[in-house]
mmCIF file of C-alpha atoms and ligand atoms in Angstrom:
data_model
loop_
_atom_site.group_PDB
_atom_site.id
_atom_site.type_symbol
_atom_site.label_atom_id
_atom_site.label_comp_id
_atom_site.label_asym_id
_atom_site.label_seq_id
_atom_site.Cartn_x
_atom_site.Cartn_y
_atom_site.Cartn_z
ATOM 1 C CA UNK L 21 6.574 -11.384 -19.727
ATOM 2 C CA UNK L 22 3.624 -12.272 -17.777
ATOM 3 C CA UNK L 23 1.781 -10.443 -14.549
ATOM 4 C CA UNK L 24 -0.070 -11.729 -12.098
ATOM 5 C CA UNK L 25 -2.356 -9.542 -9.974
ATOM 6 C CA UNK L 26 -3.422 -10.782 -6.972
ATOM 7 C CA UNK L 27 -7.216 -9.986 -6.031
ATOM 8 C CA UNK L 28 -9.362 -7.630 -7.579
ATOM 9 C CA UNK L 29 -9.130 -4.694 -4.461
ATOM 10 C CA UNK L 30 -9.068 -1.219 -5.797
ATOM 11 C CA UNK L 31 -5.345 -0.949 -6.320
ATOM 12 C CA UNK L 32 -5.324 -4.491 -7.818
ATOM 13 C CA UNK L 33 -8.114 -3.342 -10.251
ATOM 14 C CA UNK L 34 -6.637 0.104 -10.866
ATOM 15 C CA UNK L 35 -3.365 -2.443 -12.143
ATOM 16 C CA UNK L 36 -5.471 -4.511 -14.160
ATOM 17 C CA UNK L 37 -6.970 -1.639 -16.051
ATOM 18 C CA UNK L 38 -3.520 0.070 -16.708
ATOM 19 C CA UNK L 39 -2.283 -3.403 -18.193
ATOM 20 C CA UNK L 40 -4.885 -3.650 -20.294
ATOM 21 C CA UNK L 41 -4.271 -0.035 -21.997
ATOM 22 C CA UNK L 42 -0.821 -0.766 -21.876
ATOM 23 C CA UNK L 43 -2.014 -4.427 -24.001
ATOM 24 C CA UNK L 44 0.459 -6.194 -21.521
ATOM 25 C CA UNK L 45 0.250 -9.722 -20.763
ATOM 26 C CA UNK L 46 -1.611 -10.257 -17.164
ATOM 27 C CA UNK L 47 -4.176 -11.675 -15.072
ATOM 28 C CA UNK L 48 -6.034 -11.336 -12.024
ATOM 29 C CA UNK L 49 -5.828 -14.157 -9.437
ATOM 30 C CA UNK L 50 -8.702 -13.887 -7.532
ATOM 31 C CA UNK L 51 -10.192 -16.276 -4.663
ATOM 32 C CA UNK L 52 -13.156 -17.977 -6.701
ATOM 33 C CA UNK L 53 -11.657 -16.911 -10.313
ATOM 34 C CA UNK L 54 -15.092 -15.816 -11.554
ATOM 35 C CA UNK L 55 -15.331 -13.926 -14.302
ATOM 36 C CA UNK L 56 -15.493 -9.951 -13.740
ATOM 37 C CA UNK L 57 -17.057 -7.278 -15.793
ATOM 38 C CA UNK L 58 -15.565 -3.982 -14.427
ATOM 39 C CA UNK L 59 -16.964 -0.390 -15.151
ATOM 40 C CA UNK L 60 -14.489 1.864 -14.684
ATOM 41 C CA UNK L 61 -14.135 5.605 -14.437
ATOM 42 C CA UNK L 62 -10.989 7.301 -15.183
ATOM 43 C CA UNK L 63 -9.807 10.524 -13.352
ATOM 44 C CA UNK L 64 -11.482 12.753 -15.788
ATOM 45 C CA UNK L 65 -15.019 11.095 -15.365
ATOM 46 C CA UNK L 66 -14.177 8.903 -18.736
ATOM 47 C CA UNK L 67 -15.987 5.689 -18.502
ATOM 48 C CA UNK L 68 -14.728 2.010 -20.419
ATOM 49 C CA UNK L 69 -15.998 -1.145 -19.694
ATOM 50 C CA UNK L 70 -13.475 -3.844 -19.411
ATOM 51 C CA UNK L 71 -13.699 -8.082 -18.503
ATOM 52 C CA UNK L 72 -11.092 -8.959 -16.611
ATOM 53 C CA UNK L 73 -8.953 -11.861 -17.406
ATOM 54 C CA UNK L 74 -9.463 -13.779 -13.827
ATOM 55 C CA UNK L 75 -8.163 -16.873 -13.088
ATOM 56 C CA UNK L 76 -7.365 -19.166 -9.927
ATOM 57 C CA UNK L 77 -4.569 -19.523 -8.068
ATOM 58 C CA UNK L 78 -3.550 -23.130 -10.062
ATOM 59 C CA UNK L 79 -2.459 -20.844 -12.757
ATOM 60 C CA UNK L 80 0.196 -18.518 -10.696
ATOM 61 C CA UNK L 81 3.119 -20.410 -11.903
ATOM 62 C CA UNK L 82 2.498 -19.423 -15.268
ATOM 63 C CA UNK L 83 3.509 -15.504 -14.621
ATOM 64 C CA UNK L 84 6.869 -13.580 -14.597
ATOM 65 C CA UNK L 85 5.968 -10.947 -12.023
ATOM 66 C CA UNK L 86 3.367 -11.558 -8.761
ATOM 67 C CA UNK L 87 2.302 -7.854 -7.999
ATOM 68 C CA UNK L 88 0.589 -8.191 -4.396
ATOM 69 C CA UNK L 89 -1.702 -5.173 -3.997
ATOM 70 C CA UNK L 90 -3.624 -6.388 -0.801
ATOM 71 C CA UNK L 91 -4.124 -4.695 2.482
ATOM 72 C CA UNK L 92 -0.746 -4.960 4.558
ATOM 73 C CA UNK L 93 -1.932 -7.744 7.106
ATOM 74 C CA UNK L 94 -2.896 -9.808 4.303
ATOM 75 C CA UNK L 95 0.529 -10.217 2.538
ATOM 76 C CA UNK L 96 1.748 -12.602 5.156
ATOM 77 C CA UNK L 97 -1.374 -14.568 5.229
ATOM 78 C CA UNK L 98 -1.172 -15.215 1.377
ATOM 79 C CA UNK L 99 2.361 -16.288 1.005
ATOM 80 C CA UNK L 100 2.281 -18.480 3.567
ATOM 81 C CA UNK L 101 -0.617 -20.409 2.138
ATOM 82 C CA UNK L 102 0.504 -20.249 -1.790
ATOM 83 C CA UNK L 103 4.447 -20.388 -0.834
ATOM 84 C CA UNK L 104 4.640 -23.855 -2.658
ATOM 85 C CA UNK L 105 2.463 -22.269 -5.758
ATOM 86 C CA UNK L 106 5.651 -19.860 -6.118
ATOM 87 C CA UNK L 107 8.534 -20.739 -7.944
ATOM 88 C CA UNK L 108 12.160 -19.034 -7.611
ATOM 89 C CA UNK L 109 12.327 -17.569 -11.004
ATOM 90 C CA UNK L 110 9.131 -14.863 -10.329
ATOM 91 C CA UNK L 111 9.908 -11.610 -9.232
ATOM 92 C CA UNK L 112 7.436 -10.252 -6.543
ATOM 93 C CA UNK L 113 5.978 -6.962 -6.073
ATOM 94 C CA UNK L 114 4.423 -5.466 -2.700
ATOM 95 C CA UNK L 115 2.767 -2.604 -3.367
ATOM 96 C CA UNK L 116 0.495 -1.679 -0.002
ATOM 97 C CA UNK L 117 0.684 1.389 2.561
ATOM 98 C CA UNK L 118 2.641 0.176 6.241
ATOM 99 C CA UNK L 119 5.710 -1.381 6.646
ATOM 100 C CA UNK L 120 6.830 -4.796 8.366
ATOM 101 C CA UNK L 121 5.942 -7.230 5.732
ATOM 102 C CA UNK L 122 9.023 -7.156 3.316
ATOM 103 C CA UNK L 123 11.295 -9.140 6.503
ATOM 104 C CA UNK L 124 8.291 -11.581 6.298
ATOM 105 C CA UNK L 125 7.932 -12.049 2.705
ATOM 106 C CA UNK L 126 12.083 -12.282 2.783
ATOM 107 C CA UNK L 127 11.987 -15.208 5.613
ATOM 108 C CA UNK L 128 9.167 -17.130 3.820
ATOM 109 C CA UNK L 129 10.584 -16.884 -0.057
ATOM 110 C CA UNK L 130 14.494 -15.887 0.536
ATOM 111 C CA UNK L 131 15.422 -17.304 -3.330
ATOM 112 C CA UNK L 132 13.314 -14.703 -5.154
ATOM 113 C CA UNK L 133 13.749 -11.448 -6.441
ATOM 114 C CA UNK L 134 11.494 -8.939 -4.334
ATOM 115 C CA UNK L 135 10.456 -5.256 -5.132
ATOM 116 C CA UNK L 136 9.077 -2.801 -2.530
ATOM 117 C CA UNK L 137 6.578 -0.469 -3.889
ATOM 118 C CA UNK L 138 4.460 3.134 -3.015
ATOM 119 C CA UNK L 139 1.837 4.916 -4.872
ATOM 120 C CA UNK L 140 -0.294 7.861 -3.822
ATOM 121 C CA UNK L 141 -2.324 6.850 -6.732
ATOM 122 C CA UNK L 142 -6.053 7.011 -5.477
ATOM 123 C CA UNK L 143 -9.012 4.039 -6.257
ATOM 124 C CA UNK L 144 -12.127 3.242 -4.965
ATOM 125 C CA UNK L 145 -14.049 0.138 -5.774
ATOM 126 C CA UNK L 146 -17.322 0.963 -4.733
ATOM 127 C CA UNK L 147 -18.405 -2.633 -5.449
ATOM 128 C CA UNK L 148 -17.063 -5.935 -7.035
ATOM 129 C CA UNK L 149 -17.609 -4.180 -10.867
ATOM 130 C CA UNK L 150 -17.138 -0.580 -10.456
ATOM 131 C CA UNK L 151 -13.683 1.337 -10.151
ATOM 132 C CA UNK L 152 -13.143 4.791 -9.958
ATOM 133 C CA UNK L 153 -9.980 6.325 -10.429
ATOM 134 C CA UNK L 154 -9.332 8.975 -8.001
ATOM 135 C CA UNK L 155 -6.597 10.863 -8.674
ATOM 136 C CA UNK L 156 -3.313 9.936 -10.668
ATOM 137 C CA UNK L 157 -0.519 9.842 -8.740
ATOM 138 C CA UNK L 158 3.121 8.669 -8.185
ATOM 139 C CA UNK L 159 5.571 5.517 -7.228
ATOM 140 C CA UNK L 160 8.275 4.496 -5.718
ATOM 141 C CA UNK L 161 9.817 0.687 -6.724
ATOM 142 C CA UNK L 162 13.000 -0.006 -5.166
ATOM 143 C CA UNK L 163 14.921 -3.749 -5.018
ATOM 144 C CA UNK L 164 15.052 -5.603 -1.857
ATOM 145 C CA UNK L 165 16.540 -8.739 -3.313
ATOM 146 C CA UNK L 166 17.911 -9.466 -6.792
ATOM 147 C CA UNK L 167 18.294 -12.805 -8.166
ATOM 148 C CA UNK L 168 21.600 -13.379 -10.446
ATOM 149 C CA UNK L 169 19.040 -14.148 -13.611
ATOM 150 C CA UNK L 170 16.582 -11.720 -12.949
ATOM 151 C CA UNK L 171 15.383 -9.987 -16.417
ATOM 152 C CA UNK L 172 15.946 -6.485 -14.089
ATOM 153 C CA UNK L 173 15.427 -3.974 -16.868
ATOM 154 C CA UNK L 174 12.288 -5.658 -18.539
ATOM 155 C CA UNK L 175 10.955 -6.126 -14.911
ATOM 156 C CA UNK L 176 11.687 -1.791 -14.395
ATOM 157 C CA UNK L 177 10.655 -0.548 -17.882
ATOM 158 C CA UNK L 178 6.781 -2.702 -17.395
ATOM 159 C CA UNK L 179 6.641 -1.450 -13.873
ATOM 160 C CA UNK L 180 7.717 2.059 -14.599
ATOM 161 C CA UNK L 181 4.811 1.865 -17.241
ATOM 162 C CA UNK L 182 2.005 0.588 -14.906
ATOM 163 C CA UNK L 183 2.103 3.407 -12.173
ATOM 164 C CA UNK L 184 3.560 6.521 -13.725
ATOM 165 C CA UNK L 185 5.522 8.536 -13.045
ATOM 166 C CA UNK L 186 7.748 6.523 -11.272
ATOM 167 C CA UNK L 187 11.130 6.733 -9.546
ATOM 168 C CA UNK L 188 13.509 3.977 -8.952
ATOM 169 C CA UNK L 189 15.546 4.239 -5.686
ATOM 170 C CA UNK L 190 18.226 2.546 -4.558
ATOM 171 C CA UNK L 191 17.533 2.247 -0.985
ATOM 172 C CA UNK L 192 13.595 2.020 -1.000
ATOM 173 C CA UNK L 193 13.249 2.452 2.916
ATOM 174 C CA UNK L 194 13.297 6.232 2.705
ATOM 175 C CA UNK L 195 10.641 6.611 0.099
ATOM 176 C CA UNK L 196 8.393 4.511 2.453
ATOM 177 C CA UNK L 197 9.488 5.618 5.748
ATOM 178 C CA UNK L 198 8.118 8.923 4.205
ATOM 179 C CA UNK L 199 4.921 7.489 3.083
ATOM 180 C CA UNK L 200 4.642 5.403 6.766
ATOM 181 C CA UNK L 201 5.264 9.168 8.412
ATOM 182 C CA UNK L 202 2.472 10.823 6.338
ATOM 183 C CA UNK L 203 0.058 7.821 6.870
ATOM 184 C CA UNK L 204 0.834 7.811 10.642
ATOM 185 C CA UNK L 205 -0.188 11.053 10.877
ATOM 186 C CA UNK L 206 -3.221 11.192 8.418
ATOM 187 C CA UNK L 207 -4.631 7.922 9.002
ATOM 188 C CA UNK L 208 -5.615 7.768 12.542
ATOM 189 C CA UNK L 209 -6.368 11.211 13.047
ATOM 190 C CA UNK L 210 -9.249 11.107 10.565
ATOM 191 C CA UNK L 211 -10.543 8.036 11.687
ATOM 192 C CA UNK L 212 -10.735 9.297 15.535
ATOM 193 C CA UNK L 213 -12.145 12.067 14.346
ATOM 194 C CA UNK L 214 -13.981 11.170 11.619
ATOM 195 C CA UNK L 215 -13.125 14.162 9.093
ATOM 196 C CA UNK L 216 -11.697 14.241 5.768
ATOM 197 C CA UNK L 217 -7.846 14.882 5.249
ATOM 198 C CA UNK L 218 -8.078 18.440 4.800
ATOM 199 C CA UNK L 219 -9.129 18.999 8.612
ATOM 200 C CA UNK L 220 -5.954 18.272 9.269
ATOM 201 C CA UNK L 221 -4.840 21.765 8.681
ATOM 202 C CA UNK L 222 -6.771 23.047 11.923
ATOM 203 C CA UNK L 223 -4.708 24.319 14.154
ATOM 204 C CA UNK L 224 -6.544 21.886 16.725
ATOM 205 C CA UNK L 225 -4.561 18.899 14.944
ATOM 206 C CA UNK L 226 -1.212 20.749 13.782
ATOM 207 C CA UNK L 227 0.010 20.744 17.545
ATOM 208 C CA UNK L 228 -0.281 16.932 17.385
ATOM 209 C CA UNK L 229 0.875 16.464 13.925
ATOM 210 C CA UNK L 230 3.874 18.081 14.480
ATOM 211 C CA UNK L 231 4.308 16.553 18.045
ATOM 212 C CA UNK L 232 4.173 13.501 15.926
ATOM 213 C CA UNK L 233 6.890 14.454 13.197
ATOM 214 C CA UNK L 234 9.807 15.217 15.607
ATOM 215 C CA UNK L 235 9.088 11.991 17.322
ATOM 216 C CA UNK L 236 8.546 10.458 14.316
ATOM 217 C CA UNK L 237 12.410 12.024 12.748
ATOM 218 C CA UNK L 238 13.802 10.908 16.319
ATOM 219 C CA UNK L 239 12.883 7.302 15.630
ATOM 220 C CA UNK L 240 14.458 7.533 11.867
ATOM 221 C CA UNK L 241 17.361 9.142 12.556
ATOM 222 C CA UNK L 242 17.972 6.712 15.318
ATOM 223 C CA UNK L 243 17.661 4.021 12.052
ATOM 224 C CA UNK L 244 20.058 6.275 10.175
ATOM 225 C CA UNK L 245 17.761 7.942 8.111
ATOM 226 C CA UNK L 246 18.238 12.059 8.210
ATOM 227 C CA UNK L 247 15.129 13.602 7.830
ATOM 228 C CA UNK L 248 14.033 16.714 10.216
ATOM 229 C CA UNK L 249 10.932 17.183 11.967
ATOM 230 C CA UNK L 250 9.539 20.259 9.945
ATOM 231 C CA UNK L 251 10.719 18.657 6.424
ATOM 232 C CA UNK L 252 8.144 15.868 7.570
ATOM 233 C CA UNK L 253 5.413 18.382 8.632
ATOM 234 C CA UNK L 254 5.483 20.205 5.538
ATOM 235 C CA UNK L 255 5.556 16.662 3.293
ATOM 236 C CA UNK L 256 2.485 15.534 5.649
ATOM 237 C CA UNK L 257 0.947 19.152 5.153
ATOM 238 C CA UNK L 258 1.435 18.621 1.058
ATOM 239 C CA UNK L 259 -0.785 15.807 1.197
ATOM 240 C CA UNK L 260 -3.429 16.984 3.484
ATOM 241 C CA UNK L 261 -4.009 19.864 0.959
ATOM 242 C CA UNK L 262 -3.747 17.716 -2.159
ATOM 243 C CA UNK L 263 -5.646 15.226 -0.862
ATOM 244 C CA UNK L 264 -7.612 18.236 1.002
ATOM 245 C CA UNK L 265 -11.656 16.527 0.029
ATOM 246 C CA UNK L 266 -10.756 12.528 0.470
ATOM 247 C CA UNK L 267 -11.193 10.610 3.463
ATOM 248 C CA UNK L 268 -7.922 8.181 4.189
ATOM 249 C CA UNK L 269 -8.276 4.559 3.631
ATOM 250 C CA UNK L 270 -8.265 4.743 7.731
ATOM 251 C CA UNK L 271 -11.183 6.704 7.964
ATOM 252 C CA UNK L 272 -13.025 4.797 5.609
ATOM 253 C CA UNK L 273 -12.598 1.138 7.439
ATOM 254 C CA UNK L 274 -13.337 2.295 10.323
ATOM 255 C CA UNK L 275 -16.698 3.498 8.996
ATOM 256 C CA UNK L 276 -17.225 -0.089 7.373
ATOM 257 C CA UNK L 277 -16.214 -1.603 10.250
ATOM 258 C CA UNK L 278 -13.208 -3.730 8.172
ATOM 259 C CA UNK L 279 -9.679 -4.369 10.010
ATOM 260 C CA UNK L 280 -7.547 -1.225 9.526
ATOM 261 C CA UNK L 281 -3.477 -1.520 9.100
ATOM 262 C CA UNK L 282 -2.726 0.320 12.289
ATOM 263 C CA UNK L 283 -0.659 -2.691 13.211
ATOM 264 C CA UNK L 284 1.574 -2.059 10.069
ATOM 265 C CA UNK L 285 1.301 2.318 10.982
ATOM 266 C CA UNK L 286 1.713 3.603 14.052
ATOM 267 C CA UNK L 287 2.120 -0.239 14.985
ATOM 268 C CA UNK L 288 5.520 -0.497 12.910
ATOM 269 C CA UNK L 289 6.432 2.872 14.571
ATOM 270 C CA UNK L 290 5.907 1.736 18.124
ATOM 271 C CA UNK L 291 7.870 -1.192 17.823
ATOM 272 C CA UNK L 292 10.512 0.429 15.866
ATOM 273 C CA UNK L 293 10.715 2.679 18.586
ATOM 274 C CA UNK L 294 10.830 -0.218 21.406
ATOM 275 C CA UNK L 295 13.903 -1.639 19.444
ATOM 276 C CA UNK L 296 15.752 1.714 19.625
ATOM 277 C CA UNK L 297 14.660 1.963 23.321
ATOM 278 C CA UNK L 298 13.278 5.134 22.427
ATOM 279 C CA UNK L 299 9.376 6.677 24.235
ATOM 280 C CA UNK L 300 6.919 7.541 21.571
ATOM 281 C CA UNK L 301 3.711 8.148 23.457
ATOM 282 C CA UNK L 302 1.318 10.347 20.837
ATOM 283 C CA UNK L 303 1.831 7.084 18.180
ATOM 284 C CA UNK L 304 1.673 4.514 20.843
ATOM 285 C CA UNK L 305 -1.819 6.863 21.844
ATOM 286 C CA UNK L 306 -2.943 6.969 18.461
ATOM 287 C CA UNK L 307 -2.606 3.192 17.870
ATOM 288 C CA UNK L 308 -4.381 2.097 21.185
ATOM 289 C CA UNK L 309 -7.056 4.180 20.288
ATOM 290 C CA UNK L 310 -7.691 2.804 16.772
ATOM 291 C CA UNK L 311 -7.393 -0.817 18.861
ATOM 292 C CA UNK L 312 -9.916 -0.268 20.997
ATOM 293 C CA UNK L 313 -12.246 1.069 17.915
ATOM 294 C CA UNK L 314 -11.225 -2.292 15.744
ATOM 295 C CA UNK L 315 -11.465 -4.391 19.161
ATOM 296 C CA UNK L 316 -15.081 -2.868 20.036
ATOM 297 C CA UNK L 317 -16.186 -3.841 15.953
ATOM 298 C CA UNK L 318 -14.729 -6.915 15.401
ATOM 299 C CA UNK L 319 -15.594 -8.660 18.408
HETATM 300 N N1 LIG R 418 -7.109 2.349 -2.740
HETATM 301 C C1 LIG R 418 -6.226 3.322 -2.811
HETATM 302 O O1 LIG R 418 -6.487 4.393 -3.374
HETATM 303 C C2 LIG R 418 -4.850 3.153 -2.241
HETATM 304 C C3 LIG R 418 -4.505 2.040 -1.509
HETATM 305 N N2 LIG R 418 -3.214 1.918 -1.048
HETATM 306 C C4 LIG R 418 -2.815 0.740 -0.296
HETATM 307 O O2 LIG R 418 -2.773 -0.362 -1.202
HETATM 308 C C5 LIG R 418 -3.128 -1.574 -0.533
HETATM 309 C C6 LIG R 418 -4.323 -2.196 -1.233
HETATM 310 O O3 LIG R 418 -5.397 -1.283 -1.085
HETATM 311 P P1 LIG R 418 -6.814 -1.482 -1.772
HETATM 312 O O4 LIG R 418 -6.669 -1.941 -3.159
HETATM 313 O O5 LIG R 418 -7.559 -0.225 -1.534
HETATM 314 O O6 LIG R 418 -7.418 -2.641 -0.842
HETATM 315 P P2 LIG R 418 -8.582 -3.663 -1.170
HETATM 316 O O7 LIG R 418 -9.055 -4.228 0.118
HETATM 317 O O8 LIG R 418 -9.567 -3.014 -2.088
HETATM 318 O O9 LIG R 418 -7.827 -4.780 -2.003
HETATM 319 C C7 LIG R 418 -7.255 -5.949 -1.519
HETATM 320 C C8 LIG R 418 -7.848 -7.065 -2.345
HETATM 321 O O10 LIG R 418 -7.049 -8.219 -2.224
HETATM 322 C C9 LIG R 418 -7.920 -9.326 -2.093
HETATM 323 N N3 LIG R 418 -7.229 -10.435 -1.450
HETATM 324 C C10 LIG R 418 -6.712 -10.474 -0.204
HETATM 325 N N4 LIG R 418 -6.148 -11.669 0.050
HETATM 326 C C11 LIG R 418 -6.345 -12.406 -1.068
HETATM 327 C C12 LIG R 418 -6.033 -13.742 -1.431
HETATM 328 N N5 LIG R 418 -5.427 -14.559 -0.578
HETATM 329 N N6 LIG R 418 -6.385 -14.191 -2.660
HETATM 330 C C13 LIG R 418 -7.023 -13.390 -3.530
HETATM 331 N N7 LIG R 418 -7.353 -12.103 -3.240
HETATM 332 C C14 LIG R 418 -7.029 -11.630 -2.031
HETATM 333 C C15 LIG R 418 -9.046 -8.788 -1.243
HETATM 334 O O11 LIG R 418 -10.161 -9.625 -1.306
HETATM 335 P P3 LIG R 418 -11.107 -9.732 -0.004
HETATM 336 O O12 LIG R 418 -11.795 -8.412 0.106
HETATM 337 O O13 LIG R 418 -11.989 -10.880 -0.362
HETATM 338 O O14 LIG R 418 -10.192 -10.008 1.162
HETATM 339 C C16 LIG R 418 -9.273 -7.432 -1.892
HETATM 340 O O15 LIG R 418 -10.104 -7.534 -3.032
HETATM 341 C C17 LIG R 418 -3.411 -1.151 0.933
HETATM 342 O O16 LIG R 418 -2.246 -1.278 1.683
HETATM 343 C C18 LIG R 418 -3.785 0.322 0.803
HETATM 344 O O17 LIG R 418 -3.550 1.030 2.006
HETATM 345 C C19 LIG R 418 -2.246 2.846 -1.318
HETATM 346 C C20 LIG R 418 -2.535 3.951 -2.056
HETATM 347 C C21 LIG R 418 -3.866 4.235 -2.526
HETATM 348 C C1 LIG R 419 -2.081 9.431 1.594
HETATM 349 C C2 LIG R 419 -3.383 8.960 2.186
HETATM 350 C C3 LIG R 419 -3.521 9.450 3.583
HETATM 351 C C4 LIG R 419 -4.438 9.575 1.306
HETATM 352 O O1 LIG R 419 -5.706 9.505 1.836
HETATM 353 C C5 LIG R 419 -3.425 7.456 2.162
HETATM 354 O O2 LIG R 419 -2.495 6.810 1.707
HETATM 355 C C6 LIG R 419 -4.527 6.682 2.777
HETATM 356 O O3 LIG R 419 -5.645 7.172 2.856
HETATM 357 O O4 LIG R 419 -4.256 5.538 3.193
#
């Protein structure tokens, strides 16, 4: 069973390295398929130097399993363009943080099997050959669609492998509701205020943090899903402390200047909310403020 990793981003590299330890079958599908020489530093400051087996996209079709670990606003983008390169018998993977790509992916490539992924795994790629791995953390896989010949357990047992630990749900949504929740609250908040995820634990954000959550459990249980506004405060709270010394991916575009995925954050959230005709002004606040930052840069 073959994988194909598309692009060599931190999470795509952090995937490549794993498969290689794991001596699985894989590539990485990069846009100029140049060979790579990565250095890369494990979680306990090991270091290995590894060459990535790169090729184009001309060789997708030979793979069992597209995972897609790209930034959420580029999933669309990329199937759209390759859609004919795909054929109905791969199984994809998306594997990014936001939400409102899977009905995309679903409208564009409705005949294949599709997998909706999480990890609070952390990696930085400092620059094209360096990755460091940040902290080792955990996934959630769930199916969205299941073809009648899929090779499901194969599929589950190399995907469990590449991200562990991993659990398996059958309704995925929760799992990354949860993760949407914690990144809606995290992400903008230390990019406004440019400060590291531990801030977050001032009293000066809590207020709005847990403003956020009840609005935030309003909108979910309105989409059927139970979860109560301090349960989400205290997950959110968990991951400011573990995560207590890093800066969110958020934080860390807006200092490069890149595009953020506010769209796919407190984006998803606002016009989740508009469909339920319900108000939610502190994300609709927090997303027009990360616009106008993005706006002001890009131009
Ligand atoms: N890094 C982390 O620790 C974590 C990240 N995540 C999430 O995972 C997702 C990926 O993050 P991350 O790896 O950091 O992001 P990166 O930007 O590092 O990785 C995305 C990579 O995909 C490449 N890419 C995009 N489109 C194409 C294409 N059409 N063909 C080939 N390559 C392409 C990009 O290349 P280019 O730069 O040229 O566009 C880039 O190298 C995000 O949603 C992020 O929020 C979640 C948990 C932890
Ligand atoms: C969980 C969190 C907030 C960790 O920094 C993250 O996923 C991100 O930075 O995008």
């Amino acid at each position: 069973m073959k994988i194909s990793i598309i692009g060599n981003g931190a999470i795509g590299n952090l995937l490549a390295f794993n498969c290689q330890q794991l001596k699985l079958d894989y590539q990485v599908i990069t846009r100029g398929g140049l060979p790579i020489e990565l250095e890369v530093t494990d979680n306990i400051g090991h270091q290995q130097r590894l060459s990535l087996p790169v090729s184009t996209l001309k060789s997708l079709s030979n793979s069992d399993i597209i995972i897609l670990p790209l930034k959420a606003y580029q999933i669309a983008g990329f199937i759209e363009q390759h859609q004919s390169l795909i054929h109905a018998q791969q199984t994809l993977v998306l594997l990014h943080n936001g939400m409102g790509t899977i009905e995309t992916v679903q409208q564009l490539l409705p005949h294949n099997s599709l997998i909706a992924a999480t990890t609070s795994y952390g990696a930085f790629k400092p620059n094209n050959n360096t990755l460091q791995i940040k902290g080792i953390g955990e996934s959630h896989f769930g199916w969205i669609n299941q073809t009648k010949d899929c090779p499901t357990q194969i599929v589950e047992t190399l995907l469990s492998a590449l991200l562990p630990p991993t659990s398996w749900h059958q309704d995925i949504r929760l799992a990354l509701w949860l993760k949407l929740a914690v990144n809606a609250a995290i992400n903008p908040l230390t990019a406004l205020y440019n400060v590291p995820n531990g801030a977050l634990s001032g009293s000066e954000f809590q207020t709005q943090i847990s403003n956020l959550c009840e609005e935030i459990s309003r909108l979910m249980s309105c989409l059927g899903f139970t979860l109560g506004s301090v349960e989400l405060l205290h997950k959110i709270n968990k991951v400011i402390k573990d995560t207590a010394d890093n800066f969110s991916s958020m934080n860390r575009d807006v200092h490069a200047k890149r595009r953020t995925e506010i769209d796919f954050i407190n984006g998803y959230l606002v016009l989740q909310a508009k469909k339920c005709g319900l108000e939610c002004p502190i994300n609709l606040n927090l997303f027009n403020k990360i616009k106008a930052l993005e706006t002001k840069y890009l131009q």
